[in-house]
Coordinates of C-alpha atoms in Angstrom, one line a residue:
Chain A
M4 CA 37.5 -4.1 22.1
K5 CA 41.1 -3.8 21.4
A6 CA 42.0 -0.1 19.2
K7 CA 44.2 -1.4 17.1
V8 CA 41.9 -4.4 16.6
I9 CA 39.9 -1.6 15.6
K10 CA 42.2 0.7 13.2
A11 CA 43.1 -1.7 11.6
L12 CA 39.7 -3.4 10.6
A13 CA 38.7 0.0 10.2
K14 CA 41.9 0.9 7.3
K15 CA 40.8 -2.0 5.7
D16 CA 37.2 -1.3 5.4
I17 CA 38.4 2.7 4.9
N18 CA 40.4 1.1 1.7
L19 CA 37.5 -1.6 0.3
F20 CA 34.7 1.7 0.6
F21 CA 37.4 4.1 -1.2
K22 CA 38.5 1.1 -4.8
N23 CA 35.0 0.4 -5.0
K24 CA 35.0 2.7 -7.9
F25 CA 31.4 4.2 -7.4
F26 CA 31.0 4.5 -4.3
A27 CA 34.2 7.4 -4.4
M28 CA 33.1 9.0 -7.4
I29 CA 29.7 9.4 -5.4
T30 CA 31.8 10.4 -2.5
V31 CA 33.4 13.5 -4.2
L32 CA 31.1 14.1 -6.7
G33 CA 27.8 14.8 -4.8
L34 CA 30.7 17.3 -2.6
L35 CA 31.3 18.8 -4.9
V36 CA 27.9 19.0 -7.3
Y37 CA 26.4 20.0 -3.9
I38 CA 28.7 23.1 -3.9
V39 CA 28.6 23.9 -7.4
F40 CA 24.2 24.0 -7.3
Y41 CA 25.0 26.0 -4.0
F42 CA 27.1 28.9 -5.6
I43 CA 24.8 28.8 -9.0
M44 CA 21.4 29.3 -7.2
P45 CA 20.0 32.6 -6.5
K46 CA 21.0 34.7 -3.1
T47 CA 17.1 36.5 -3.0
A48 CA 14.2 35.2 -2.9
N49 CA 11.6 36.0 -4.7
E50 CA 8.0 35.9 -4.1
K51 CA 4.7 36.4 -5.6
L52 CA 2.2 38.5 -4.7
G53 CA -1.0 37.4 -3.4
I54 CA -3.4 37.9 -1.3
G55 CA -6.3 35.7 0.5
I56 CA -8.5 37.9 2.0
Y57 CA -11.7 35.7 4.4
S58 CA -14.6 37.6 5.0
N59 CA -18.8 37.3 6.0
I60 CA -19.2 40.0 4.0
D61 CA -19.1 40.8 -0.4
L62 CA -15.8 42.3 -1.0
T63 CA -17.0 42.5 -5.3
R64 CA -15.6 45.5 -5.5
A65 CA -12.4 45.5 -3.5
V66 CA -11.2 42.1 -5.1
E67 CA -11.4 43.4 -8.6
L68 CA -9.7 46.6 -7.9
V69 CA -6.6 45.0 -6.6
K70 CA -7.1 42.7 -9.1
R71 CA -6.3 45.2 -11.4
T72 CA -2.4 46.0 -10.2
D73 CA -1.6 42.6 -11.0
T74 CA -2.4 42.1 -7.7
E75 CA -3.4 37.9 -7.0
V76 CA -6.6 37.5 -4.6
I77 CA -7.9 34.1 -3.4
L78 CA -10.6 34.2 -0.8
T79 CA -11.0 31.0 1.5
K80 CA -14.4 30.6 2.9
S81 CA -12.7 30.1 6.5
G82 CA -10.1 31.6 8.9
E83 CA -8.5 27.9 9.4
D84 CA -8.5 28.0 5.0
L85 CA -6.5 31.1 4.8
E86 CA -3.9 30.3 7.7
N87 CA -3.2 27.2 5.4
I88 CA -2.4 28.8 1.7
V89 CA -0.3 31.8 3.5
A90 CA 1.2 29.2 5.4
K91 CA 1.6 27.5 2.2
K92 CA 3.5 30.3 0.7
E93 CA 0.7 30.9 -1.6
V94 CA 0.3 34.5 -1.1
M95 CA 2.0 36.7 0.8
A96 CA -0.5 37.9 2.9
G97 CA -4.0 37.0 4.6
F98 CA -6.3 39.7 5.4
V99 CA -9.3 38.5 7.8
I100 CA -12.1 41.2 7.7
P101 CA -15.0 40.8 10.6
S102 CA -18.5 40.8 9.8
D103 CA -19.4 43.6 11.2
I104 CA -16.8 46.0 9.8
V105 CA -19.5 48.2 8.5
D106 CA -22.0 48.3 11.9
R107 CA -18.7 49.8 14.1
A108 CA -17.0 52.0 12.0
K109 CA -20.6 54.0 12.0
K110 CA -20.5 54.3 15.6
G111 CA -16.9 55.3 14.9
E112 CA -15.1 52.5 16.5
T113 CA -11.6 51.8 15.6
I114 CA -11.5 48.9 13.0
S115 CA -8.9 45.7 14.0
I116 CA -8.1 44.2 10.9
E117 CA -6.1 40.6 11.0
L118 CA -3.0 40.4 8.6
Y119 CA -2.0 37.5 8.4
T120 CA 1.9 36.8 7.2
P121 CA 5.1 33.6 7.3
Y122 CA 7.2 34.2 9.6
D123 CA 9.8 34.8 7.5
I124 CA 8.3 38.5 5.5
E125 CA 10.0 40.4 4.7
P126 CA 9.5 44.4 6.6
E127 CA 8.7 46.6 3.4
L128 CA 6.3 43.5 2.0
K129 CA 4.6 43.9 5.3
D130 CA 3.9 47.5 5.6
A131 CA 3.1 47.3 1.6
M132 CA 0.6 44.5 3.1
E133 CA -1.2 46.4 5.4
Y134 CA -1.1 49.5 2.8
I135 CA -3.3 47.5 0.7
G136 CA -5.7 46.4 3.3
K137 CA -6.5 49.7 4.0
E138 CA -6.3 50.4 0.1
L139 CA -9.2 47.2 0.4
I140 CA -10.8 48.5 2.9
Y141 CA -11.4 52.4 1.3
A142 CA -11.5 50.4 -2.1
E143 CA -14.9 48.4 -1.2
F144 CA -16.9 51.4 1.4
G145 CA -15.7 54.5 -0.3
Y146 CA -13.8 55.9 2.8
G147 CA -11.7 55.4 5.2
L148 CA -12.3 53.6 8.3
N149 CA -10.3 53.7 10.9
I150 CA -8.2 50.2 11.1
E151 CA -5.9 49.2 13.3
S152 CA -4.3 46.3 11.7
K153 CA -3.6 43.6 14.2
N154 CA -0.2 40.6 12.5
I155 CA -0.7 37.3 12.7
I156 CA 3.1 36.0 12.2
L157 CA 2.4 32.5 11.2
G158 CA 5.1 30.7 12.4
K159 CA 8.6 31.2 13.2
D160 CA 8.7 35.4 13.7
L161 CA 11.2 36.3 11.6
V162 CA 10.7 39.4 9.4
G163 CA 13.5 40.2 7.8
K164 CA 15.4 37.3 7.7
Q165 CA 14.1 36.0 4.0
I166 CA 15.9 33.3 2.6
P167 CA 17.2 32.6 -0.1
I168 CA 17.2 29.3 -1.5
R169 CA 20.1 28.2 -1.9
D170 CA 20.7 28.3 2.4
R171 CA 17.4 27.4 2.4
M172 CA 17.8 24.4 0.3
V173 CA 20.8 23.9 2.6
P174 CA 20.2 21.8 4.4
V175 CA 19.0 19.4 2.0
F176 CA 21.8 19.0 0.1
I177 CA 23.7 17.8 3.6
F178 CA 20.5 15.6 4.1
L179 CA 21.6 14.0 0.0
L180 CA 25.5 14.0 1.1
I181 CA 25.3 11.4 3.7
I182 CA 21.8 9.5 3.1
T183 CA 24.2 9.0 0.0
E184 CA 26.6 7.2 1.7
T185 CA 24.6 4.2 2.9
L186 CA 25.3 2.7 -0.2
G187 CA 28.7 2.4 0.1
L188 CA 28.2 1.7 3.8
A189 CA 25.2 -1.5 3.0
S190 CA 27.0 -2.3 0.2
V191 CA 30.5 -3.1 3.0
I192 CA 28.6 -5.2 5.5
A193 CA 25.9 -7.3 2.6
D194 CA 29.5 -8.1 0.5
E195 CA 31.4 -9.2 4.1
V196 CA 28.7 -10.9 4.6
E197 CA 28.5 -13.2 1.4
R198 CA 32.1 -13.2 0.3
K199 CA 32.3 -14.6 4.2
T200 CA 35.2 -13.2 4.4
I201 CA 33.0 -11.4 7.7
Y202 CA 34.4 -15.0 9.2
S203 CA 38.3 -14.8 8.3
I204 CA 37.9 -12.1 11.0
L205 CA 35.9 -13.7 13.4
V206 CA 37.7 -16.9 13.6
T207 CA 41.1 -14.5 14.6
P208 CA 41.3 -12.3 18.3
A209 CA 38.7 -8.9 16.5
T210 CA 35.4 -9.7 17.8
I211 CA 31.9 -8.9 16.8
P212 CA 31.9 -5.2 18.5
D213 CA 35.2 -4.6 17.1
I214 CA 34.1 -5.1 13.6
F215 CA 30.9 -3.2 14.1
V216 CA 32.9 0.1 15.9
S217 CA 35.7 -0.5 12.4
K218 CA 32.4 -0.1 10.3
G219 CA 31.3 2.5 11.8
I220 CA 34.7 4.2 11.6
M221 CA 33.9 3.7 8.2
G222 CA 30.9 4.8 8.4
L223 CA 31.6 8.5 10.0
V224 CA 34.3 9.2 8.0
T225 CA 32.4 8.7 4.2
T226 CA 29.1 10.7 6.1
F227 CA 30.6 13.5 7.9
I228 CA 34.1 14.5 7.0
P229 CA 32.2 15.5 3.4
A230 CA 29.6 17.0 5.2
F231 CA 31.5 18.8 7.2
L232 CA 33.8 19.9 4.2
F233 CA 30.8 21.2 3.1
V234 CA 29.3 23.4 5.7
L235 CA 32.9 24.8 5.7
V236 CA 32.7 25.9 2.2
T237 CA 28.7 27.1 2.7
V238 CA 27.7 27.4 5.7
G239 CA 31.2 28.8 7.4
F240 CA 31.1 28.9 11.3
K241 CA 27.7 30.4 11.9
N242 CA 26.4 28.8 14.6
F243 CA 29.3 25.8 14.3
G244 CA 28.8 24.0 17.6
N245 CA 25.3 22.6 17.3
L246 CA 25.6 22.3 13.4
L247 CA 29.0 19.8 14.3
L248 CA 26.1 17.9 16.7
L249 CA 23.9 17.9 13.9
L250 CA 26.0 16.0 11.3
L251 CA 27.3 14.0 14.0
F252 CA 24.5 13.1 15.1
G253 CA 23.2 13.2 11.6
S254 CA 26.4 10.7 11.0
I255 CA 25.2 8.2 13.9
F256 CA 21.6 8.1 11.8
V257 CA 22.5 7.5 8.5
I258 CA 25.3 5.4 9.2
S259 CA 22.3 2.9 11.8
I260 CA 20.7 3.1 8.1
G261 CA 23.5 1.4 6.4
F262 CA 24.4 -1.0 9.2
F263 CA 20.6 -2.2 8.7
I264 CA 20.3 -2.3 5.4
G265 CA 23.5 -4.3 4.9
S266 CA 22.4 -7.1 7.1
I267 CA 18.9 -6.7 5.3
S268 CA 21.2 -7.5 2.3
K269 CA 22.2 -10.0 0.2
D270 CA 24.5 -8.7 -2.1
M271 CA 26.0 -5.6 -3.5
M272 CA 22.7 -4.8 -5.3
S273 CA 20.7 -6.1 -3.2
A274 CA 21.9 -2.9 -0.8
I275 CA 21.4 -1.3 -3.7
A276 CA 18.2 -2.2 -4.2
W277 CA 17.3 -1.7 -0.7
G278 CA 19.1 1.4 -0.2
V279 CA 17.2 3.5 -3.1
L280 CA 14.4 2.9 -1.0
F281 CA 14.9 3.8 1.9
F282 CA 16.6 6.8 0.2
I283 CA 12.5 7.8 -1.1
I284 CA 11.2 7.5 1.9
L285 CA 14.4 8.8 4.5
F286 CA 14.2 11.9 1.2
V287 CA 10.5 12.5 1.5
P288 CA 10.6 15.1 4.7
S289 CA 13.2 17.2 3.0
M290 CA 9.6 18.0 0.2
N291 CA 9.0 20.2 4.5
V292 CA 12.4 22.4 3.9
I293 CA 12.7 22.7 0.8
A294 CA 8.1 23.7 0.1
P295 CA 7.5 24.8 3.4
G296 CA 3.9 23.7 4.8
S297 CA 3.8 20.7 2.0
L298 CA 3.7 18.3 3.9
T299 CA 1.7 17.5 7.1
E300 CA 2.6 16.3 10.3
W301 CA 2.2 12.9 9.7
V302 CA 6.0 13.4 8.3
R303 CA 7.5 13.1 11.2
I304 CA 6.9 9.3 11.4
I305 CA 10.2 9.4 9.0
P306 CA 13.1 9.8 11.1
S307 CA 15.2 11.5 9.1
S308 CA 12.8 14.7 9.2
F309 CA 14.8 15.2 13.2
L310 CA 17.9 15.7 11.2
V311 CA 16.8 17.9 8.1
D312 CA 13.6 20.6 10.2
S313 CA 16.7 20.6 13.0
L314 CA 19.4 21.6 10.6
H315 CA 16.9 23.3 9.1
G316 CA 16.4 25.3 12.1
V317 CA 20.9 25.8 13.1
I318 CA 21.7 27.4 9.6
N319 CA 18.4 29.6 9.0
F320 CA 17.1 30.4 11.9
G321 CA 20.1 29.6 14.5
D322 CA 17.9 27.2 16.4
S323 CA 20.2 27.1 19.7
F324 CA 21.5 23.5 21.4
K325 CA 18.1 24.5 23.8
E326 CA 15.7 24.2 20.9
I327 CA 17.6 21.0 18.8
Y328 CA 18.4 18.6 21.6
K329 CA 14.7 16.8 21.1
F330 CA 15.9 17.1 17.4
L331 CA 19.6 14.2 19.1
L332 CA 17.7 12.8 21.1
A333 CA 15.0 11.3 18.7
L334 CA 18.3 11.0 15.8
F335 CA 20.4 8.9 18.6
G336 CA 17.2 6.8 19.8
S337 CA 16.6 6.2 15.8
A338 CA 20.2 5.3 14.9
A339 CA 20.2 2.8 18.3
I340 CA 16.9 0.8 17.1
F341 CA 17.5 0.8 13.5
F342 CA 21.9 -0.4 15.8
G343 CA 19.9 -3.0 17.7
V344 CA 17.0 -4.5 14.7
S345 CA 20.5 -4.9 12.7
T346 CA 23.1 -5.9 15.0
V347 CA 19.6 -9.4 15.7
I348 CA 20.0 -9.9 11.8
L349 CA 23.9 -10.1 11.6
R350 CA 24.8 -12.1 15.1
R351 CA 21.4 -13.6 12.7
R352 CA 22.6 -14.5 9.4
F353 CA 26.8 -15.4 9.9
Q354 CA 26.1 -16.8 12.7
Chain B
M23 CA 52.1 -36.4 24.9
E24 CA 50.0 -33.1 26.2
N25 CA 46.3 -33.6 24.3
V26 CA 46.2 -30.4 21.7
I27 CA 42.4 -31.0 20.8
I28 CA 39.4 -32.5 22.8
A29 CA 36.1 -33.2 21.8
S30 CA 33.8 -33.9 23.6
N31 CA 29.9 -35.9 22.8
L32 CA 30.1 -32.6 20.2
T33 CA 27.2 -31.7 18.8
Y34 CA 24.8 -29.6 16.2
K35 CA 21.1 -30.3 14.2
Y36 CA 20.0 -27.9 11.9
G37 CA 16.6 -28.2 12.3
D38 CA 15.4 -32.1 12.4
L39 CA 18.7 -33.0 10.9
V40 CA 21.6 -34.4 13.4
A41 CA 24.9 -33.4 11.4
V42 CA 27.4 -34.1 14.0
D43 CA 25.8 -36.8 16.9
H44 CA 27.4 -37.2 19.7
I45 CA 31.2 -37.2 18.4
S46 CA 34.3 -37.2 20.7
F47 CA 38.3 -37.9 20.1
E48 CA 41.1 -36.5 21.1
V49 CA 44.3 -34.8 18.9
K50 CA 48.0 -34.9 20.8
K51 CA 50.2 -31.9 20.7
G52 CA 52.2 -32.1 16.3
E53 CA 49.6 -34.9 15.1
I54 CA 48.2 -33.9 11.9
I55 CA 44.1 -35.6 11.7
G56 CA 42.5 -35.5 8.9
F57 CA 39.1 -36.0 8.6
L58 CA 38.0 -38.2 6.3
G59 CA 34.1 -38.5 4.8
P60 CA 32.1 -37.6 2.1
N61 CA 29.7 -34.8 2.1
G62 CA 27.6 -34.2 3.5
A63 CA 28.8 -36.3 6.4
G64 CA 29.6 -33.8 9.1
K65 CA 33.3 -32.6 8.5
T66 CA 33.2 -29.1 7.9
T67 CA 29.7 -28.4 11.0
T68 CA 32.4 -30.0 13.7
F69 CA 35.4 -28.0 11.7
N70 CA 32.9 -25.0 12.0
M71 CA 32.1 -25.7 15.7
L72 CA 36.2 -26.1 17.2
V73 CA 37.0 -22.8 15.5
G74 CA 34.1 -21.3 17.0
L75 CA 31.7 -20.0 14.5
L76 CA 29.1 -22.6 15.5
K77 CA 28.1 -23.3 18.9
P78 CA 28.1 -26.6 20.3
M79 CA 24.0 -28.0 20.8
E80 CA 25.6 -30.6 23.4
G81 CA 28.8 -31.1 24.7
S82 CA 32.9 -29.5 24.5
A83 CA 35.7 -28.9 23.2
K84 CA 39.0 -27.8 24.1
I85 CA 41.5 -26.4 22.4
L86 CA 45.0 -26.1 23.1
G87 CA 42.6 -26.5 26.9
M88 CA 40.5 -24.1 26.7
D89 CA 37.2 -24.4 25.8
V90 CA 35.5 -23.3 23.3
L91 CA 32.2 -22.1 24.6
T92 CA 34.3 -20.0 26.7
E93 CA 37.5 -19.0 25.5
I94 CA 37.6 -18.8 21.8
K95 CA 39.3 -15.4 21.8
Q96 CA 42.1 -16.7 23.6
I97 CA 41.4 -18.8 21.5
H98 CA 41.6 -17.1 17.7
K99 CA 45.5 -16.2 19.5
R100 CA 46.9 -19.1 19.0
I101 CA 45.2 -20.9 16.5
G102 CA 44.8 -20.5 12.1
V103 CA 42.1 -21.7 10.5
C104 CA 41.9 -21.9 6.3
F105 CA 37.9 -22.2 5.1
E106 CA 36.8 -24.7 2.5
Y107 CA 36.2 -21.4 0.7
T108 CA 38.2 -18.5 -1.0
N109 CA 36.8 -16.0 2.0
L110 CA 40.1 -13.4 1.1
Y111 CA 39.7 -9.2 0.8
E112 CA 40.0 -9.5 -3.3
E113 CA 39.8 -5.5 -3.9
I114 CA 43.2 -5.5 -2.0
S115 CA 46.5 -7.2 -2.5
V116 CA 47.6 -10.0 -1.2
L117 CA 50.5 -7.8 1.4
D118 CA 47.5 -5.4 2.2
N119 CA 45.5 -8.6 3.1
L120 CA 47.9 -10.4 4.8
K121 CA 48.9 -7.0 6.2
L122 CA 45.5 -7.6 7.9
F123 CA 45.5 -10.3 9.0
A124 CA 49.3 -9.7 11.4
E125 CA 47.8 -6.7 12.7
L126 CA 44.4 -8.3 13.6
F127 CA 46.4 -10.5 15.4
G128 CA 49.1 -8.2 16.5
V129 CA 52.4 -9.6 15.0
K130 CA 55.2 -7.6 15.7
D131 CA 57.5 -8.0 12.9
F132 CA 55.0 -9.1 10.3
D133 CA 57.1 -10.3 7.9
A134 CA 54.7 -11.1 5.3
Y135 CA 57.4 -11.8 1.8
K136 CA 59.5 -14.4 3.4
L137 CA 55.8 -16.8 4.6
L138 CA 54.3 -15.3 0.3
K139 CA 58.1 -17.2 -0.4
R140 CA 57.1 -19.7 1.5
V141 CA 53.4 -20.4 -0.4
G142 CA 55.1 -19.9 -3.6
L143 CA 54.0 -16.6 -3.9
Q144 CA 56.8 -14.4 -4.0
G145 CA 56.6 -11.7 -6.8
K146 CA 52.6 -11.3 -6.4
E147 CA 52.4 -9.1 -3.4
K148 CA 52.1 -6.3 -4.8
E149 CA 49.0 -8.2 -6.7
P150 CA 45.3 -7.9 -6.1
V151 CA 43.7 -10.3 -4.9
L152 CA 41.1 -10.9 -7.5
T153 CA 43.6 -11.1 -10.6
L154 CA 45.4 -14.5 -9.3
S155 CA 44.9 -18.0 -9.9
K156 CA 42.9 -20.6 -7.9
G157 CA 45.7 -22.3 -6.9
M158 CA 47.7 -18.7 -5.7
K159 CA 44.5 -18.4 -3.9
Q160 CA 44.3 -20.6 -1.5
R161 CA 47.9 -20.2 -1.5
V162 CA 47.7 -17.5 0.0
M163 CA 44.3 -18.5 3.0
I164 CA 47.6 -20.5 3.3
A165 CA 49.7 -18.4 4.3
R166 CA 47.6 -15.9 6.2
A167 CA 46.2 -19.3 8.3
L168 CA 49.7 -19.4 9.4
V169 CA 50.7 -15.3 9.7
N170 CA 50.5 -16.0 13.3
T171 CA 52.9 -18.9 13.6
P172 CA 50.0 -20.9 14.5
D173 CA 50.7 -24.0 17.7
V174 CA 46.9 -25.5 16.0
L175 CA 46.2 -25.2 12.1
F176 CA 42.2 -26.2 11.3
L177 CA 42.5 -26.7 7.8
D178 CA 38.9 -27.1 5.4
E179 CA 39.6 -28.6 1.9
L180 CA 42.4 -27.9 1.4
T181 CA 43.7 -28.7 -1.9
S182 CA 39.6 -28.9 -2.7
G183 CA 39.5 -28.6 -6.6
L184 CA 43.2 -27.4 -7.5
D185 CA 45.2 -29.0 -9.5
P186 CA 47.9 -31.4 -8.4
V187 CA 51.0 -29.1 -8.1
S188 CA 49.4 -26.5 -6.3
S189 CA 47.9 -29.2 -4.1
E190 CA 51.4 -31.0 -3.8
E191 CA 52.7 -27.3 -3.0
I192 CA 50.7 -26.9 -0.4
R193 CA 50.5 -29.9 1.2
S194 CA 54.6 -30.2 1.5
V195 CA 54.1 -26.8 3.3
I196 CA 51.8 -28.4 5.9
L197 CA 54.3 -31.3 6.4
E198 CA 57.0 -27.9 7.5
E199 CA 54.6 -27.1 9.6
K200 CA 53.8 -30.3 11.3
E201 CA 57.9 -30.3 11.6
R202 CA 56.8 -26.5 13.0
G203 CA 55.6 -28.5 15.5
A204 CA 52.1 -27.8 15.0
T205 CA 49.1 -29.8 15.9
I206 CA 46.5 -30.1 12.5
F207 CA 43.4 -30.8 12.1
L208 CA 42.0 -31.8 8.5
T209 CA 39.0 -32.1 6.7
T210 CA 38.8 -33.9 3.3
H211 CA 37.1 -36.1 1.5
D212 CA 40.4 -37.1 -0.3
M213 CA 41.6 -40.1 0.7
Y214 CA 44.7 -39.9 -1.0
E215 CA 45.1 -36.5 0.8
A216 CA 44.1 -37.8 3.8
D217 CA 46.2 -41.4 3.9
K218 CA 49.9 -38.6 2.9
L219 CA 49.5 -35.8 5.4
S220 CA 47.2 -37.5 8.8
D221 CA 49.0 -39.0 11.4
K222 CA 45.7 -40.1 12.8
V223 CA 42.4 -40.3 11.3
A224 CA 38.9 -40.1 11.4
F225 CA 36.9 -41.2 9.5
I226 CA 32.9 -39.4 9.7
N227 CA 29.8 -40.5 8.5
Q228 CA 26.5 -39.3 8.7
G229 CA 27.3 -37.2 11.8
R230 CA 29.5 -40.1 13.3
I231 CA 33.6 -41.4 13.3
V232 CA 32.7 -44.3 12.7
A233 CA 36.6 -44.5 12.7
F234 CA 39.5 -43.8 14.3
D235 CA 43.0 -45.4 13.8
T236 CA 46.9 -44.5 11.4
P237 CA 45.9 -45.2 8.8
H238 CA 48.2 -48.0 9.1
N239 CA 46.0 -49.3 10.9
L240 CA 43.2 -49.4 9.8
K241 CA 44.3 -50.6 6.9
L242 CA 45.7 -53.6 8.6
K243 CA 42.5 -53.8 10.4
F244 CA 40.5 -53.4 7.5
G245 CA 41.5 -53.7 5.2
K246 CA 42.2 -57.3 2.4
R247 CA 46.1 -57.2 0.6
K248 CA 46.2 -57.9 -3.1
V249 CA 47.9 -59.3 -5.8
K250 CA 47.4 -57.5 -9.5
V251 CA 47.8 -60.0 -12.2
L252 CA 48.2 -58.5 -15.5
V253 CA 47.8 -61.6 -18.3
K254 CA 47.6 -61.1 -22.0
G255 CA 44.5 -62.1 -23.3
K256 CA 44.0 -63.5 -26.3
D257 CA 43.9 -60.7 -29.0
E258 CA 46.7 -59.4 -27.2
S259 CA 45.1 -57.4 -25.4
L260 CA 45.7 -56.4 -21.6
L261 CA 44.0 -58.4 -19.0
E262 CA 43.7 -58.3 -15.1
R263 CA 43.7 -61.0 -12.1
E264 CA 43.4 -60.3 -8.6
V265 CA 44.9 -62.6 -6.3
A266 CA 43.7 -61.9 -2.3
L267 CA 46.4 -62.9 -0.2
D268 CA 46.2 -63.7 3.4
N269 CA 44.1 -66.6 2.6
E270 CA 44.9 -70.5 2.1
E271 CA 43.6 -71.0 -1.7
T272 CA 46.5 -67.9 -2.5
P273 CA 50.1 -69.8 -3.7
R274 CA 48.0 -72.2 -5.5
K275 CA 46.0 -69.5 -7.1
I276 CA 48.9 -67.6 -7.9
F277 CA 50.0 -71.2 -9.4
D278 CA 47.4 -71.7 -11.5
L279 CA 47.4 -68.2 -13.2
F280 CA 51.8 -68.7 -13.9
Q281 CA 50.3 -71.6 -15.9
S282 CA 47.1 -70.9 -17.3
E283 CA 47.7 -67.6 -18.8
T284 CA 50.5 -65.3 -19.9
V285 CA 51.3 -62.5 -17.5
V286 CA 53.3 -59.5 -17.9
T287 CA 53.1 -57.7 -14.9
V288 CA 52.6 -58.9 -10.8
H289 CA 52.2 -56.2 -8.2
S290 CA 50.4 -56.1 -4.3
E291 CA 48.5 -54.1 -3.8
E292 CA 47.0 -52.3 -0.3
A293 CA 43.9 -51.5 0.6
T294 CA 43.5 -47.4 -0.2
L295 CA 41.5 -45.7 2.3
E296 CA 38.7 -45.5 0.1
D297 CA 38.0 -49.1 0.6
I298 CA 38.2 -48.9 3.5
F299 CA 36.0 -46.9 3.7
I300 CA 33.2 -48.4 1.9
E301 CA 33.6 -51.5 3.8
I302 CA 33.3 -49.5 7.1
T303 CA 30.1 -47.3 5.7
G304 CA 28.3 -48.4 2.7
R305 CA 29.4 -45.9 0.7
R306 CA 32.2 -44.4 -1.4
L307 CA 34.0 -40.3 -0.4
A308 CA 33.3 -39.1 -3.7
E309 CA 29.5 -39.1 -2.8

């Protein structure tokens, strides 16, 4: 590979990308719109007040009393169900009330009730939930018991670090910013093959790897730079090193998707059609960030989950390199597969 | 004189179809070779094998002493290629198209304006290619092929679909290149173009070279000279009569014509390459 050849090709690819007003517009508009969205979203979180209870004993009176305070109460059939509704944030907290509570109270023992809370519950709310638990027991049995609340935090323990919706959306916005660029990259590749301009390059000293690297550079310019600018405006320099690594690997992953779409597309329209399909599939894991617990583990088969989850961790939970390196490897591995397949398809198409 | 292009038993198949069937030929430095044949004869497949876009399934080829299979990138530095189809970057300017290729070839002090003037495109430098006419685009294609001052030019259907003026101007650029010393491989199904430009012509039919010689020798070998006589008919209309030359009967037939009819014009005519192609293959070039 020759630096001057790659530079000339990359300059041409970037020039062609921005000559297409549609792709130029979605790149610039995407960046601006997501920044505006970020700043108009609420800075604080506002969760619905509700509790879940799992118990084998009759708690009718207590439930009625709590409901009178405008608190929603959900009775679950199992401890597992209770965990799920807390994890999905359908309720603020869940209580497991043991069936032998009365017998043990009579013996004068200290009773332990389990309190499930989501990882990002605020400390004041957690205290309030413990209080509600004690009141619940008092309401049912008519007298106070020696209760010891045992807290079980579901997910990461981030007490006091409630995430405002706009911060939660940052990883999603970054993902949207860079995934949109697959359309442009795929179109440039498909167009090059469709118009046979690639043959004019192949009869010069430029090699196929030169062409691929130049397209990759164009991809990096159109994915990494907008995402980087967005991060600077919204996140700043928080956990900057890890975030840069993720943006770089995320961009490489997205470029590989662009290559793949470009390799299977006949022209610009089919590149856009395939691009939209991939966009829909790859966006699915983002739902887990917007509404935690909304998707089950199967979503991990979609490689974009490695990017969105790790971005969420780095931006909102301060995840370290130790926590994200597996995601980086997974992104790199996925990118290598897509690049490999695209290379084979493209070579077959123009040789 | 050294052989710049040497093809030995070049073969290429598309599935069961043998597109190029063990063809061999040589082109000397500074020569123009015209590959003449109808559509589907194997011209472009041969062209693509020589410029490294297709790998020969059998046989070998050398350009400037280098093997097309193993040294193609070295070859690319010294050749210029003009394709049958227009494959320019249409959204960018004429100038940017040429500059891109000059950078790819590592041409120092590249003067795009001079080159564009040569192909008659002065004043069009800043125009996006997509705004140009087909003839102008073809001139840009030629200019692009000349960016690196190539030792060998490969031209596929150079003037196909162009108006006569554009065709003639492009042909004159090619002849200038020959004057400079470039070796030129030209595929065409235009017998006039092949006749006018080529030092040697290869007739290709169904993947095989069926004749390979100078146009003059081909005409001597296969062509039949004739005299075309225009005579006045009874209703004053003009009628055409043909008398074959190089024949014992020729003097008597011409004498008879002058005796029996009112002769208007007499022209001697030599066979065209098309006539010879039909004579050899039984097919027309325009098929």
